């Protein structure tokens, strides 16, 4: 097991067990009186996974305390990779406790909320009006979108990344980055020139992307998600 790329053996620790839940699912549905079928909303909300792990420490008491402190610090907002599993688990620590303790030996139980993701993928759509992007995961996946015009562009609309989005007042050679709920151009807030009901995302399978002008380099950066 690695935490942020560091093997837990470097903390003098060993993974004893892991338990990974499926993503919590919220479905709005009800069965009207005398109806032959229930009403089921097409909108399904997916939540994070719960990840429970047990970690063992051995050694002198002071060494255990130091290693435990270092490991828990790095587990606060971690990227976790298990040797036997193909994907990464990214999230945050929700709880931890000591479950067993003897002289020279200690076991801690750690709980996290995480999402399961593949390695980062970069897809470029350059100077074209349409493209198809295949997303191999089975969960909706947020996208870091980078848009760089080759000439000044008064307005551009991009469709196929969830809600349609429009950018205005693009300057040649300056990259606009849409990611994590922010819109910036060379580090400066550009949200006033962004119009959409949401932020870029990909759905599982093929995503048909259209761009209203062909003088842009469009880059999609994402980690395919699994439920």
Short mmCIF file of C-alpha atoms in Angstrom, two decimals:
data_model
loop_
_atom_site.label_atom_id
_atom_site.label_comp_id
_atom_site.label_asym_id
_atom_site.label_seq_id
_atom_site.Cartn_x
_atom_site.Cartn_y
_atom_site.Cartn_z
CA UNK A 1 0.00 0.00 0.00
CA UNK A 2 1.23 3.48 -0.92
CA UNK A 3 0.05 6.83 0.43
CA UNK A 4 0.79 9.77 -1.89
CA UNK A 5 3.37 7.60 -3.60
CA UNK A 6 5.11 6.55 -0.34
CA UNK A 7 5.14 2.88 0.65
CA UNK A 8 3.78 2.46 4.18
CA UNK A 9 6.82 0.30 4.94
CA UNK A 10 8.68 3.62 5.05
CA UNK A 11 6.55 4.45 8.11
CA UNK A 12 7.45 1.13 9.73
CA UNK A 13 3.87 0.05 9.01
CA UNK A 14 2.08 -2.90 7.44
CA UNK A 15 -1.43 -3.17 6.00
CA UNK A 16 -3.47 -5.79 7.85
CA UNK A 17 -6.87 -5.41 6.19
CA UNK A 18 -8.93 -3.23 3.89
CA UNK A 19 -12.64 -2.97 3.18
CA UNK A 20 -13.97 -0.86 0.31
CA UNK A 21 -17.68 -0.15 0.02
CA UNK A 22 -19.56 0.56 -3.19
CA UNK A 23 -20.53 4.18 -3.81
CA UNK A 24 -23.61 5.26 -1.89
CA UNK A 25 -26.53 5.76 -4.27
CA UNK A 26 -29.51 8.09 -3.86
CA UNK A 27 -32.54 7.35 -6.08
CA UNK A 28 -35.72 9.42 -5.86
CA UNK A 29 -38.66 7.09 -6.44
CA UNK A 30 -42.21 6.48 -5.25
CA UNK A 31 -45.17 4.28 -6.19
CA UNK A 32 -48.38 6.28 -6.73
CA UNK A 33 -51.59 4.74 -5.45
CA UNK A 34 -53.19 2.42 -8.04
CA UNK A 35 -50.32 2.92 -10.48
CA UNK A 36 -49.00 -0.13 -12.33
CA UNK A 37 -45.42 1.11 -12.18
CA UNK A 38 -43.42 3.23 -9.74
CA UNK A 39 -42.09 6.65 -10.67
CA UNK A 40 -38.29 6.54 -10.75
CA UNK A 41 -36.38 9.74 -11.36
CA UNK A 42 -33.74 9.48 -14.11
CA UNK A 43 -31.38 11.48 -11.89
CA UNK A 44 -29.22 9.23 -9.70
CA UNK A 45 -26.88 10.80 -7.17
CA UNK A 46 -23.65 8.95 -6.45
CA UNK A 47 -21.70 9.56 -3.27
CA UNK A 48 -18.21 8.62 -2.12
CA UNK A 49 -17.02 5.18 -1.07
CA UNK A 50 -16.14 4.27 2.51
CA UNK A 51 -12.64 2.84 2.89
CA UNK A 52 -11.71 1.07 6.15
CA UNK A 53 -8.14 -0.09 6.71
CA UNK A 54 -6.16 -1.55 9.61
CA UNK A 55 -2.47 -0.72 9.87
CA UNK A 56 0.13 -2.38 12.10
CA UNK A 57 3.19 -0.73 13.65
CA UNK A 58 6.11 -2.47 15.36
CA UNK A 59 9.13 -1.13 17.22
CA UNK A 60 10.06 0.96 20.22
CA UNK A 61 7.29 3.14 21.64
CA UNK A 62 8.86 6.42 20.50
CA UNK A 63 9.40 5.09 16.97
CA UNK A 64 5.80 3.88 16.75
CA UNK A 65 4.47 7.25 17.88
CA UNK A 66 6.62 9.11 15.35
CA UNK A 67 5.70 6.79 12.47
CA UNK A 68 2.03 6.87 13.39
CA UNK A 69 2.03 10.67 13.46
CA UNK A 70 3.71 10.88 10.06
CA UNK A 71 1.37 8.35 8.46
CA UNK A 72 -1.82 9.93 9.84
CA UNK A 73 -0.66 13.34 8.63
CA UNK A 74 -0.27 12.01 5.10
CA UNK A 75 -3.62 10.18 5.34
CA UNK A 76 -5.48 13.45 5.97
CA UNK A 77 -6.05 14.07 2.23
CA UNK A 78 -4.44 11.06 0.52
CA UNK A 79 -4.11 9.30 -2.79
CA UNK A 80 -3.95 5.60 -1.90
CA UNK A 81 -2.75 2.75 -4.13
CA UNK A 82 -3.05 -0.90 -3.13
CA UNK A 83 -0.58 -3.28 -4.75
CA UNK A 84 -3.26 -5.82 -5.70
CA UNK A 85 -5.78 -3.33 -7.12
CA UNK A 86 -5.52 -1.38 -10.40
CA UNK A 87 -7.04 1.98 -9.38
CA UNK A 88 -6.34 4.86 -7.00
CA UNK A 89 -8.44 5.97 -4.02
CA UNK A 90 -8.56 9.71 -3.35
CA UNK A 91 -10.38 11.41 -0.50
CA UNK A 92 -10.01 12.40 3.11
CA UNK A 93 -9.69 10.95 6.59
CA UNK A 94 -12.90 10.80 8.67
CA UNK A 95 -11.84 8.84 11.77
CA UNK A 96 -9.09 6.74 13.32
CA UNK A 97 -8.66 4.77 16.52
CA UNK A 98 -6.29 2.35 18.25
CA UNK A 99 -7.68 -1.19 18.12
CA UNK A 100 -4.79 -3.14 19.64
CA UNK A 101 -1.75 -2.10 21.64
CA UNK A 102 1.03 -4.06 23.31
CA UNK A 103 4.63 -3.27 24.11
CA UNK A 104 6.36 -2.76 20.76
CA UNK A 105 3.16 -3.33 18.78
CA UNK A 106 0.14 -1.23 17.83
CA UNK A 107 -2.75 -1.47 15.37
CA UNK A 108 -4.82 1.51 14.23
CA UNK A 109 -8.13 1.47 12.38
CA UNK A 110 -8.59 4.23 9.81
CA UNK A 111 -11.76 5.34 8.04
CA UNK A 112 -11.84 7.48 4.89
CA UNK A 113 -14.28 8.73 2.29
CA UNK A 114 -12.83 8.26 -1.18
CA UNK A 115 -13.49 8.12 -4.90
CA UNK A 116 -11.98 5.37 -7.06
CA UNK A 117 -10.11 6.61 -10.13
CA UNK A 118 -7.81 5.43 -12.88
CA UNK A 119 -4.56 7.19 -13.75
CA UNK A 120 -4.85 10.69 -15.22
CA UNK A 121 -5.70 10.91 -18.93
CA UNK A 122 -5.04 13.90 -21.21
CA UNK A 123 -7.03 14.26 -24.45
CA UNK A 124 -6.44 17.10 -26.90
CA UNK A 125 -8.95 18.47 -29.40
CA UNK A 126 -7.09 20.92 -31.62
CA UNK A 127 -8.52 23.17 -34.36
CA UNK A 128 -11.60 21.03 -34.97
CA UNK A 129 -15.34 21.48 -34.56
CA UNK A 130 -16.12 17.98 -33.26
CA UNK A 131 -14.53 14.96 -31.64
CA UNK A 132 -15.50 11.85 -29.71
CA UNK A 133 -13.88 11.16 -26.34
CA UNK A 134 -14.22 7.68 -24.86
CA UNK A 135 -14.30 7.53 -21.07
CA UNK A 136 -13.63 3.97 -19.80
CA UNK A 137 -14.90 4.32 -16.21
CA UNK A 138 -18.48 3.69 -15.07
CA UNK A 139 -19.07 6.91 -13.11
CA UNK A 140 -19.47 10.55 -14.15
CA UNK A 141 -16.00 12.10 -14.12
CA UNK A 142 -15.02 15.76 -13.58
CA UNK A 143 -12.77 17.32 -16.22
CA UNK A 144 -10.08 19.98 -16.06
CA UNK A 145 -10.70 21.90 -19.28
CA UNK A 146 -7.96 24.07 -20.82
CA UNK A 147 -8.85 26.29 -23.77
CA UNK A 148 -6.17 28.18 -25.72
CA UNK A 149 -7.19 30.29 -28.76
CA UNK A 150 -4.78 30.86 -31.65
CA UNK A 151 -6.52 34.18 -32.42
CA UNK A 152 -8.76 36.46 -30.36
CA UNK A 153 -12.19 34.81 -30.00
CA UNK A 154 -15.22 36.90 -28.94
CA UNK A 155 -17.27 33.85 -27.93
CA UNK A 156 -17.15 30.07 -28.12
CA UNK A 157 -19.63 27.41 -27.08
CA UNK A 158 -18.55 23.88 -26.17
CA UNK A 159 -21.13 21.09 -25.98
CA UNK A 160 -20.85 17.51 -24.78
CA UNK A 161 -19.18 18.02 -21.40
CA UNK A 162 -22.31 17.87 -19.29
CA UNK A 163 -24.06 21.24 -19.45
CA UNK A 164 -23.25 23.38 -22.49
CA UNK A 165 -20.72 26.10 -21.68
CA UNK A 166 -19.86 29.43 -23.27
CA UNK A 167 -16.64 31.43 -22.91
CA UNK A 168 -16.27 35.03 -24.03
CA UNK A 169 -13.42 37.49 -24.56
CA UNK A 170 -10.68 34.94 -25.27
CA UNK A 171 -7.24 36.36 -26.06
CA UNK A 172 -4.84 34.74 -28.51
CA UNK A 173 -2.25 32.58 -26.77
CA UNK A 174 -3.80 32.89 -23.30
CA UNK A 175 -5.11 29.68 -21.73
CA UNK A 176 -8.40 29.62 -19.85
CA UNK A 177 -8.57 26.85 -17.23
CA UNK A 178 -11.89 25.54 -15.94
CA UNK A 179 -11.39 23.19 -12.99
CA UNK A 180 -12.62 22.52 -9.46
CA UNK A 181 -15.36 25.13 -9.67
CA UNK A 182 -13.06 27.95 -10.84
CA UNK A 183 -12.40 29.72 -14.14
CA UNK A 184 -9.03 31.45 -14.55
CA UNK A 185 -6.85 32.97 -17.25
CA UNK A 186 -3.15 33.09 -16.37
CA UNK A 187 -4.12 32.87 -12.70
CA UNK A 188 -6.68 35.70 -12.89
CA UNK A 189 -10.37 35.06 -12.15
CA UNK A 190 -12.35 34.85 -15.40
CA UNK A 191 -15.63 33.53 -14.05
CA UNK A 192 -17.49 36.59 -15.36
CA UNK A 193 -16.76 35.37 -18.91
CA UNK A 194 -18.09 31.85 -18.24
CA UNK A 195 -21.72 30.86 -18.78
CA UNK A 196 -23.00 27.40 -17.87
CA UNK A 197 -25.23 25.61 -15.37
CA UNK A 198 -22.35 23.38 -14.34
CA UNK A 199 -18.71 22.47 -14.84
CA UNK A 200 -17.14 20.11 -17.39
CA UNK A 201 -17.57 16.37 -16.95
CA UNK A 202 -17.53 13.15 -18.96
CA UNK A 203 -20.02 10.30 -18.74
CA UNK A 204 -19.11 6.62 -19.20
CA UNK A 205 -18.66 5.57 -22.81
CA UNK A 206 -18.44 7.83 -25.84
CA UNK A 207 -18.83 11.59 -25.39
CA UNK A 208 -19.53 13.65 -28.53
CA UNK A 209 -17.81 17.03 -28.09
CA UNK A 210 -18.57 20.00 -30.35
CA UNK A 211 -16.78 23.36 -30.43
CA UNK A 212 -18.38 26.35 -32.19
CA UNK A 213 -15.08 27.70 -33.60
CA UNK A 214 -12.02 25.87 -34.90
CA UNK A 215 -9.30 28.27 -33.79
CA UNK A 216 -8.86 26.68 -30.37
CA UNK A 217 -6.64 24.09 -28.74
CA UNK A 218 -8.85 22.29 -26.24
CA UNK A 219 -7.32 19.99 -23.65
CA UNK A 220 -9.29 17.63 -21.36
CA UNK A 221 -7.55 16.26 -18.26
CA UNK A 222 -9.42 13.69 -16.18
CA UNK A 223 -9.17 10.53 -14.09
CA UNK A 224 -11.87 8.00 -15.12
CA UNK A 225 -14.02 7.14 -12.09
CA UNK A 226 -15.44 3.85 -10.91
CA UNK A 227 -18.46 3.41 -8.65
#
